[in-house]
mmCIF file of N, CA, C and O in Angstrom:
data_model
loop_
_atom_site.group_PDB
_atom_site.id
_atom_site.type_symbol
_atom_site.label_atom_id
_atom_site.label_comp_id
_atom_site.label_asym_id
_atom_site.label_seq_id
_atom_site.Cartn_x
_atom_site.Cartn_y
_atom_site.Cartn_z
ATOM 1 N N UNK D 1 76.816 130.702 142.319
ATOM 2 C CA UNK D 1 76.414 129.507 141.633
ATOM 3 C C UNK D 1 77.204 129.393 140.340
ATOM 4 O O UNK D 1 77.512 130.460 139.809
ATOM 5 N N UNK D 2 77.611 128.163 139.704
ATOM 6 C CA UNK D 2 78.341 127.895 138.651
ATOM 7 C C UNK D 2 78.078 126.377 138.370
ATOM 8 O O UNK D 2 77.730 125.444 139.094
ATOM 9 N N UNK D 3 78.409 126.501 136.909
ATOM 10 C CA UNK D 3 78.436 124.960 136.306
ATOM 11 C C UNK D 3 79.265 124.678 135.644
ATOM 12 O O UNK D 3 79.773 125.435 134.816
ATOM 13 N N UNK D 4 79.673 123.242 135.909
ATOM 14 C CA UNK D 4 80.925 122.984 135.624
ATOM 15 C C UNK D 4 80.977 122.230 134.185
ATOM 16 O O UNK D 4 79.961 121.573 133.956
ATOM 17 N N UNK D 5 81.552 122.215 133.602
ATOM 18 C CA UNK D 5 81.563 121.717 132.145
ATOM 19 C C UNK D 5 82.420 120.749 131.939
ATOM 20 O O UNK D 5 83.492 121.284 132.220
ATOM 21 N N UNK D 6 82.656 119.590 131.606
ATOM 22 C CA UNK D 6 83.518 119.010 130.750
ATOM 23 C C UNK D 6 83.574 119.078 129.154
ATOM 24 O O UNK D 6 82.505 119.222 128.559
ATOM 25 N N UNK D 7 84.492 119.005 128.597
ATOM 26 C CA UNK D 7 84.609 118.960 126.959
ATOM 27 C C UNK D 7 85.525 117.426 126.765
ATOM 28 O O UNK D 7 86.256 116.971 127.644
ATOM 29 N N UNK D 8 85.421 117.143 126.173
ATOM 30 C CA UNK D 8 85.481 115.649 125.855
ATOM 31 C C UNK D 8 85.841 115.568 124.214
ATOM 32 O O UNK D 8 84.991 115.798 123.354
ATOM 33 N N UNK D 9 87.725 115.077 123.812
ATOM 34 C CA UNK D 9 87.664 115.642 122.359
ATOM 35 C C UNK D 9 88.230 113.816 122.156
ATOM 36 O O UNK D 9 88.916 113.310 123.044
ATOM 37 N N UNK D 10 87.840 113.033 120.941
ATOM 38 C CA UNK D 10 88.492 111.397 120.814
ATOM 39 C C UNK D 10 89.555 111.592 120.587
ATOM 40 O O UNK D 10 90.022 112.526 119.934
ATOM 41 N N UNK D 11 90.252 110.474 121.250
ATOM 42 C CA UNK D 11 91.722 110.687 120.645
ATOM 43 C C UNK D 11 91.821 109.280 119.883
ATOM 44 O O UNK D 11 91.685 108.191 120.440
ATOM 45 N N UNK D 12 92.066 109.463 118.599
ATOM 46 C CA UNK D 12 92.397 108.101 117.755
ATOM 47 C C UNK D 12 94.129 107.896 117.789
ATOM 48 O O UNK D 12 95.174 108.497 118.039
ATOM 49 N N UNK D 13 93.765 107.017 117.490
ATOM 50 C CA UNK D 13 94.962 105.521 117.390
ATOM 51 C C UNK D 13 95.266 106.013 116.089
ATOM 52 O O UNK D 13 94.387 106.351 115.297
ATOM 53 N N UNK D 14 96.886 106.078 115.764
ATOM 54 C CA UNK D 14 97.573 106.133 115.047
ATOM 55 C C UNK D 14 97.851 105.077 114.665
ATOM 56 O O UNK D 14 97.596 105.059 113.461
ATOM 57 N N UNK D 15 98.425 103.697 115.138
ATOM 58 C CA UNK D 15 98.876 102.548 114.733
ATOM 59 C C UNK D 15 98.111 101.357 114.689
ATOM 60 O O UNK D 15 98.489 100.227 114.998
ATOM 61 N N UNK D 16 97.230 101.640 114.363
ATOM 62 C CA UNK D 16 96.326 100.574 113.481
ATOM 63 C C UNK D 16 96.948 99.843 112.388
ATOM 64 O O UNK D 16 97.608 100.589 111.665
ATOM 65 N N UNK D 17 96.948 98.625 112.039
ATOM 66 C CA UNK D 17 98.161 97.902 111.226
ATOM 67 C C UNK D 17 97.185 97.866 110.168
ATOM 68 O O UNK D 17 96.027 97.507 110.382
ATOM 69 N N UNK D 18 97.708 98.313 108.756
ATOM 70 C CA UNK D 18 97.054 98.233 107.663
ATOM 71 C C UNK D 18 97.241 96.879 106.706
ATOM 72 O O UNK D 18 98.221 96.339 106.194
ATOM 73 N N UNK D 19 95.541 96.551 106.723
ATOM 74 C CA UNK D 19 95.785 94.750 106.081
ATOM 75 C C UNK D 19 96.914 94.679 104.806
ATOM 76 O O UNK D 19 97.162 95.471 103.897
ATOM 77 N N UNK D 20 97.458 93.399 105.160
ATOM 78 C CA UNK D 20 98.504 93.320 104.073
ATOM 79 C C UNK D 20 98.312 92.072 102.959
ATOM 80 O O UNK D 20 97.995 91.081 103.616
ATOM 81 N N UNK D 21 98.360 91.843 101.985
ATOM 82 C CA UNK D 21 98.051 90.640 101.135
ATOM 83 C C UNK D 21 98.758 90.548 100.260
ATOM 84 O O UNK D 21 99.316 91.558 99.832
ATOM 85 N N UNK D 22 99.070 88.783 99.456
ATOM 86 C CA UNK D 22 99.669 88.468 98.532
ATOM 87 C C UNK D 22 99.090 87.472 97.762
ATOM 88 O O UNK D 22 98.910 86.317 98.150
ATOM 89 N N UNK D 23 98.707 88.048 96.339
ATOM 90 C CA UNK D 23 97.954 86.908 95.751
ATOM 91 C C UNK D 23 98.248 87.286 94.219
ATOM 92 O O UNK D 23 98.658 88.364 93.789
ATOM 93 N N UNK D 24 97.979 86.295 93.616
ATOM 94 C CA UNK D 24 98.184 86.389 91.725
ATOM 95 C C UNK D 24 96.584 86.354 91.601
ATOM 96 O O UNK D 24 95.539 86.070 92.185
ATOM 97 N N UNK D 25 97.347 87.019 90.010
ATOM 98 C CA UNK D 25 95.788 87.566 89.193
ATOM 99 C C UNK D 25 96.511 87.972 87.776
ATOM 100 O O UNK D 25 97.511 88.679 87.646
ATOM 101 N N UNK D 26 95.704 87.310 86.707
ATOM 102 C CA UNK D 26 96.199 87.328 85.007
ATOM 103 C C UNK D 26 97.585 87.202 84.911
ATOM 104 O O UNK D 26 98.231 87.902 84.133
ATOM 105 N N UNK D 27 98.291 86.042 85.922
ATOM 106 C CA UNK D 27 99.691 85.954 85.929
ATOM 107 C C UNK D 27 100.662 87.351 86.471
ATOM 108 O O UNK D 27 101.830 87.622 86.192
ATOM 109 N N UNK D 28 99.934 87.896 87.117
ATOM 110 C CA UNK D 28 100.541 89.436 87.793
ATOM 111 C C UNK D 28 100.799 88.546 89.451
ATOM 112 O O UNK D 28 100.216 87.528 89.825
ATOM 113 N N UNK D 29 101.643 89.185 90.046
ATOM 114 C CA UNK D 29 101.842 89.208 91.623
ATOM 115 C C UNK D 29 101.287 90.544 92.228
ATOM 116 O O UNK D 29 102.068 91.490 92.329
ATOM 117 N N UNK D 30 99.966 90.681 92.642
ATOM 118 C CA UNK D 30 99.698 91.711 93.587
ATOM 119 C C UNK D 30 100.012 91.739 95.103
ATOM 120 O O UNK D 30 99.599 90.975 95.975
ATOM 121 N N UNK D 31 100.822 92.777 95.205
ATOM 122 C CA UNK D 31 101.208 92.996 97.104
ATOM 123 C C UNK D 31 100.504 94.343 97.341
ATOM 124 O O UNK D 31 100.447 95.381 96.681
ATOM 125 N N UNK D 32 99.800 93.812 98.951
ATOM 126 C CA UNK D 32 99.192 94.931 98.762
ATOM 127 C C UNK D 32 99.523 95.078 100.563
ATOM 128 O O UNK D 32 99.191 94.281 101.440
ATOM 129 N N UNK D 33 100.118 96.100 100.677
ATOM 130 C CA UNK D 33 100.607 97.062 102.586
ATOM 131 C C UNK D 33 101.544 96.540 103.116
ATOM 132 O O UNK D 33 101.596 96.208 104.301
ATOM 133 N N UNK D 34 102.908 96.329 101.795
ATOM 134 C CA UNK D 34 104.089 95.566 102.039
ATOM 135 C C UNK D 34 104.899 96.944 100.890
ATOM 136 O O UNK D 34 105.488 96.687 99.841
ATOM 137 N N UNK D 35 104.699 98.338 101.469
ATOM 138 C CA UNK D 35 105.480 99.184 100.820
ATOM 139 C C UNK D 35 106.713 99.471 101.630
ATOM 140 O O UNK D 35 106.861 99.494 102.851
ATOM 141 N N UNK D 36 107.605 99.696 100.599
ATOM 142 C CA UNK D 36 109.139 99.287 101.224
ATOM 143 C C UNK D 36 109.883 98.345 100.889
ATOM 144 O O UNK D 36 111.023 98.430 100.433
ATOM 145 N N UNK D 37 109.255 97.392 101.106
ATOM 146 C CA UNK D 37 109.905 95.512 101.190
ATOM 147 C C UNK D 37 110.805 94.948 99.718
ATOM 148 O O UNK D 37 110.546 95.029 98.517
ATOM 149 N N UNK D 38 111.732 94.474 100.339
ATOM 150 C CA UNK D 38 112.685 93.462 98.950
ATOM 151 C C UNK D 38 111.916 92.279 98.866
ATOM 152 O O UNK D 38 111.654 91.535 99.811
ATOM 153 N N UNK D 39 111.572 92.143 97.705
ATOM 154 C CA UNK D 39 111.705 90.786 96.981
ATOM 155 C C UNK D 39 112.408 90.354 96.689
ATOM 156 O O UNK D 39 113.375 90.860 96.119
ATOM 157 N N UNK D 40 112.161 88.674 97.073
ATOM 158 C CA UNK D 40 113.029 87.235 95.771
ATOM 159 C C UNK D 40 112.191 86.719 95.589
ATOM 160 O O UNK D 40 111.453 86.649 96.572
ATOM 161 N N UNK D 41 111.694 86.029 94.339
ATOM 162 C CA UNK D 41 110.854 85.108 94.173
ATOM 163 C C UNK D 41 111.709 83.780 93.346
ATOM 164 O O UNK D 41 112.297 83.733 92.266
ATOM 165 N N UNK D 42 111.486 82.897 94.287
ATOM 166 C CA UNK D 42 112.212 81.860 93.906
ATOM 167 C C UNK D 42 111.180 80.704 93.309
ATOM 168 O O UNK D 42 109.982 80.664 93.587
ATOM 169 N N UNK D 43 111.694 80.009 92.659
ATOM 170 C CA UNK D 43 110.947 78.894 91.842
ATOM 171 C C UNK D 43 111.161 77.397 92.660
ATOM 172 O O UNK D 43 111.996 77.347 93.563
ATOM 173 N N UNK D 44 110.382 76.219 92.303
ATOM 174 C CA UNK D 44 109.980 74.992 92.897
ATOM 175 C C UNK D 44 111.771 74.107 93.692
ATOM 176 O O UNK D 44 111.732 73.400 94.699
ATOM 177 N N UNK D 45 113.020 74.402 92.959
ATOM 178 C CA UNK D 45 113.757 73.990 93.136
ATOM 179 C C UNK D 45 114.485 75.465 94.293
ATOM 180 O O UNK D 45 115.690 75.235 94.400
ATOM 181 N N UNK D 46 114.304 76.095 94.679
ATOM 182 C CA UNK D 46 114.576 76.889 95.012
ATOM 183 C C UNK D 46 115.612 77.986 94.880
ATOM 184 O O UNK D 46 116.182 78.563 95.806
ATOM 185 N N UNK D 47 115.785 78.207 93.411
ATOM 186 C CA UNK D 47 116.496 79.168 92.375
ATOM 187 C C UNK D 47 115.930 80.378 92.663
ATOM 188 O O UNK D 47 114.816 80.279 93.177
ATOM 189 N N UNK D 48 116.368 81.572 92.487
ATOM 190 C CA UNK D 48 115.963 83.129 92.772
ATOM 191 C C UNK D 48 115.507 83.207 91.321
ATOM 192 O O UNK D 48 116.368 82.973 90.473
ATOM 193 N N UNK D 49 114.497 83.449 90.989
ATOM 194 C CA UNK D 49 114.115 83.775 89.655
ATOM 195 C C UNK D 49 113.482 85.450 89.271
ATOM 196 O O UNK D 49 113.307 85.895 88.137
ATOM 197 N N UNK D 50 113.282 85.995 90.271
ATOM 198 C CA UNK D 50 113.060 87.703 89.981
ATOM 199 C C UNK D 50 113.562 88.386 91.612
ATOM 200 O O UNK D 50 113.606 87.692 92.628
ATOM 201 N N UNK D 51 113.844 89.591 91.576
ATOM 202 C CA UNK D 51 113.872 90.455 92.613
ATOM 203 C C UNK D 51 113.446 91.828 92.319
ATOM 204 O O UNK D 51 113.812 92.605 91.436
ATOM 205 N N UNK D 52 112.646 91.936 93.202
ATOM 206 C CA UNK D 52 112.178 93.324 93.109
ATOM 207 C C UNK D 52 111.887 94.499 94.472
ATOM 208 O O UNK D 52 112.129 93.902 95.522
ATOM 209 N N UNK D 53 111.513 95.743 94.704
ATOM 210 C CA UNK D 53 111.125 96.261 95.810
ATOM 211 C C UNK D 53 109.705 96.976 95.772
ATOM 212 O O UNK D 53 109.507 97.865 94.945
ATOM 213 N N UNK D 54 108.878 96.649 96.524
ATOM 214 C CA UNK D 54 107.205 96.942 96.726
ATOM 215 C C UNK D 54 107.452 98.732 96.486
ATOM 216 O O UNK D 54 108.253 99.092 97.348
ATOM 217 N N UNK D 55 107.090 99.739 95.742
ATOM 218 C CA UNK D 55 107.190 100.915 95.701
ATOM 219 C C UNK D 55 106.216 102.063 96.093
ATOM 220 O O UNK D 55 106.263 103.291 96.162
ATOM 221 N N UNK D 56 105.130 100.879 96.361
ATOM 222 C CA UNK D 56 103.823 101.736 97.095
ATOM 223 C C UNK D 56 102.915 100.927 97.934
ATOM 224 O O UNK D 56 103.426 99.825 98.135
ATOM 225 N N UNK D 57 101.885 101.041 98.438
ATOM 226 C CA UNK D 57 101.321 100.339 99.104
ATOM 227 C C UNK D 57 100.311 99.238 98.230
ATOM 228 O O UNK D 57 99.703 98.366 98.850
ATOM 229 N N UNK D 58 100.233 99.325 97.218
ATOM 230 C CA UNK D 58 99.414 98.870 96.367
ATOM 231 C C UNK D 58 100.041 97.845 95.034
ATOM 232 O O UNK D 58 99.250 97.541 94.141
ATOM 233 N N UNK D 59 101.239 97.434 94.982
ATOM 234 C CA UNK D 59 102.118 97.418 94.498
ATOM 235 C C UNK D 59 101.741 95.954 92.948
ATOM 236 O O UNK D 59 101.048 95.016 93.343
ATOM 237 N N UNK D 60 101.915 95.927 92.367
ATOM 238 C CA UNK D 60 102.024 95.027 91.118
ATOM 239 C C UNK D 60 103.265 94.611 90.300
ATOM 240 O O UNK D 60 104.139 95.430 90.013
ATOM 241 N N UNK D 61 103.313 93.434 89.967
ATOM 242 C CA UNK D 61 104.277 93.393 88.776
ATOM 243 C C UNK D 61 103.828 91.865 87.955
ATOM 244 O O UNK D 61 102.975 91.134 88.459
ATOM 245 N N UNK D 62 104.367 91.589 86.934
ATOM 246 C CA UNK D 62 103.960 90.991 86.010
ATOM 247 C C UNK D 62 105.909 89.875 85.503
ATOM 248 O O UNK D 62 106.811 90.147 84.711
ATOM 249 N N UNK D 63 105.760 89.060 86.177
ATOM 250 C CA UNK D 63 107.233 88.603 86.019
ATOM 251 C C UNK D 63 107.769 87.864 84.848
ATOM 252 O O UNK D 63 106.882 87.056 84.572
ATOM 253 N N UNK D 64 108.578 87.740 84.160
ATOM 254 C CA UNK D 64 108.842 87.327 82.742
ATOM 255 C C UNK D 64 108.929 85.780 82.743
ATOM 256 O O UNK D 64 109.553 85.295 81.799
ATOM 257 N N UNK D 65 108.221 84.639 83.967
ATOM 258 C CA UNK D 65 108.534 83.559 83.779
ATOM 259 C C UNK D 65 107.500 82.535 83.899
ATOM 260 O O UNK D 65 106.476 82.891 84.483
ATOM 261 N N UNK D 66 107.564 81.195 83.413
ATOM 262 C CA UNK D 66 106.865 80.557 83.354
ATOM 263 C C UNK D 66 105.847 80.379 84.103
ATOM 264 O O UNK D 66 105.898 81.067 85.123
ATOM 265 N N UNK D 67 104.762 79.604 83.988
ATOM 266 C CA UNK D 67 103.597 79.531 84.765
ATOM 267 C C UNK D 67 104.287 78.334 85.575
ATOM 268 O O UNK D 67 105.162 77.600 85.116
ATOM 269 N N UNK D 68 103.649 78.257 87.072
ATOM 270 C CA UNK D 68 104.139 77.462 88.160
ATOM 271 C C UNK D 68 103.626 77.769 89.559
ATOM 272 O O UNK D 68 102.742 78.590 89.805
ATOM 273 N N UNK D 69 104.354 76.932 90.560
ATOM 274 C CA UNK D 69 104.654 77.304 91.955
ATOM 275 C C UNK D 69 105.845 78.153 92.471
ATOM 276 O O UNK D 69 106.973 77.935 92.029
ATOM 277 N N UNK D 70 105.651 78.980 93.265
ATOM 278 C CA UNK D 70 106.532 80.045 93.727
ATOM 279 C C UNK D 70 106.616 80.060 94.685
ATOM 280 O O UNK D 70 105.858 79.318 95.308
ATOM 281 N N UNK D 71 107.555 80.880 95.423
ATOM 282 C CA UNK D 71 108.016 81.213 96.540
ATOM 283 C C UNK D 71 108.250 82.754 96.856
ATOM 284 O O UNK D 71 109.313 83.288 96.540
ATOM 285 N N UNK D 72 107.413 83.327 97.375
ATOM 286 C CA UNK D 72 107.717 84.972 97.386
ATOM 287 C C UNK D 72 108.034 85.481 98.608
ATOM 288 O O UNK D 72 107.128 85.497 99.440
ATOM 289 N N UNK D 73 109.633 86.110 99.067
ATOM 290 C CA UNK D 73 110.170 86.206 100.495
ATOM 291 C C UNK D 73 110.239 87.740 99.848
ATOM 292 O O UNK D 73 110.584 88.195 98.758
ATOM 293 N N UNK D 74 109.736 88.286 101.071
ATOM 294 C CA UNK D 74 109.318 89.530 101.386
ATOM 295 C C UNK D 74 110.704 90.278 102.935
ATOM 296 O O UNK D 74 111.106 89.667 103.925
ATOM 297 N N UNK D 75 110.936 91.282 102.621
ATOM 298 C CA UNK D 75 112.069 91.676 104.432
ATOM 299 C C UNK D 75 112.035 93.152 104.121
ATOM 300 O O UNK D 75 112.286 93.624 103.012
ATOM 301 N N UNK D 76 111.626 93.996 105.440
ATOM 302 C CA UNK D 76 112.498 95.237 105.265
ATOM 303 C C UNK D 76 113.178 95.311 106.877
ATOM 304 O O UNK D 76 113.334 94.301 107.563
ATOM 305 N N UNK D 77 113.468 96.416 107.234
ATOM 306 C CA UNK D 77 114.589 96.626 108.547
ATOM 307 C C UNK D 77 114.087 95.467 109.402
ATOM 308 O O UNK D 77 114.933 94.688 109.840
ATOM 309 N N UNK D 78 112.408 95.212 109.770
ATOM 310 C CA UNK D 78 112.059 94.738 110.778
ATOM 311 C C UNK D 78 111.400 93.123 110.530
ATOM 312 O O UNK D 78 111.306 92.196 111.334
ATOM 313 N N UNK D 79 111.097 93.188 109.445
ATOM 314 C CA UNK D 79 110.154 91.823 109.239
ATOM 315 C C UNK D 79 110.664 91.289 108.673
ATOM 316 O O UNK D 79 111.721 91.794 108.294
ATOM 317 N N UNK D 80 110.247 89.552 108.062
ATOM 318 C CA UNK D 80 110.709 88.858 107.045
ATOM 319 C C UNK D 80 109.329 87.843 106.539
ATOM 320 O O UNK D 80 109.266 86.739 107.079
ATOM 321 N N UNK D 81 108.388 88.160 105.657
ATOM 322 C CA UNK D 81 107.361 87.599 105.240
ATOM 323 C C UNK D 81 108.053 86.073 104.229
ATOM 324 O O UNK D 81 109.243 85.766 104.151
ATOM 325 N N UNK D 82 106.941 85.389 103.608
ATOM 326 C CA UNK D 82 107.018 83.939 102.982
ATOM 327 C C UNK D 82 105.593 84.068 102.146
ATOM 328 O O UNK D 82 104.835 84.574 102.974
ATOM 329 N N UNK D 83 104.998 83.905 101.167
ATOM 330 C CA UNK D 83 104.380 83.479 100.260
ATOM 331 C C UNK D 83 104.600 82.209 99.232
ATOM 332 O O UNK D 83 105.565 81.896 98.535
ATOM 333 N N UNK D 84 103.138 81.530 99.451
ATOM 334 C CA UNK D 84 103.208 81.004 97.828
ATOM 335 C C UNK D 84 102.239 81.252 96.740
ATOM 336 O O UNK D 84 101.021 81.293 96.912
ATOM 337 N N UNK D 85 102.978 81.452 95.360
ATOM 338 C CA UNK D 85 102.163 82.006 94.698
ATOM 339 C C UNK D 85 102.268 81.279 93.145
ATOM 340 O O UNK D 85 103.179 81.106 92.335
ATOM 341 N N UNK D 86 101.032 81.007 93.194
ATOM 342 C CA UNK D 86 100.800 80.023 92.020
ATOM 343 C C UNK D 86 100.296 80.648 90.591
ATOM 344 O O UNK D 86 99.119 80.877 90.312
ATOM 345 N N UNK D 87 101.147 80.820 89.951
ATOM 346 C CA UNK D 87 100.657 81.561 88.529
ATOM 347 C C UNK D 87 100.677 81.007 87.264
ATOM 348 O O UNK D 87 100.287 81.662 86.298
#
């Protein structure tokens, strides 16, 4: 006589896509699960007015220019994002 056992261990998912967002706050640009990525942020006429690169997943910056409408293009190897961001 014998009994048979199963063991049963979860296997999780590695590639779960981590939410990504773009929004202003006290005239700051917060990006948030866009680590990696080049910036341009271009202005209403469509001039490049800052460039920068996201350096963590959580990422901030505070840009030296007027209050307005924006344009924030986001790219790394694979993607190419679009924002607008009103500060």
């Amino acid at each position: 006589f014998y009994v048979l056992t199963h063991s049963y261990s979860p296997v999780f998912c590695n590639d779960i896509e981590t939410p990504k967002a773009v929004y202003s706050k006290d005239n700051q640009i917060i990006i948030y699960g866009y680590e990696g990525y080049q910036f341009v942020l271009y202005d209403e006429s469509g001039k490049a007015v800052s460039t920068f690169q996201s350096t963590n997943k959580n990422f901030s910056i505070k840009p030296n220019i007027p209050s307005g409408l924006y344009i924030l293009k986001g790219n790394n190897a694979t993607e190419c994002i679009s924002y607008k961001v009103m500060l």
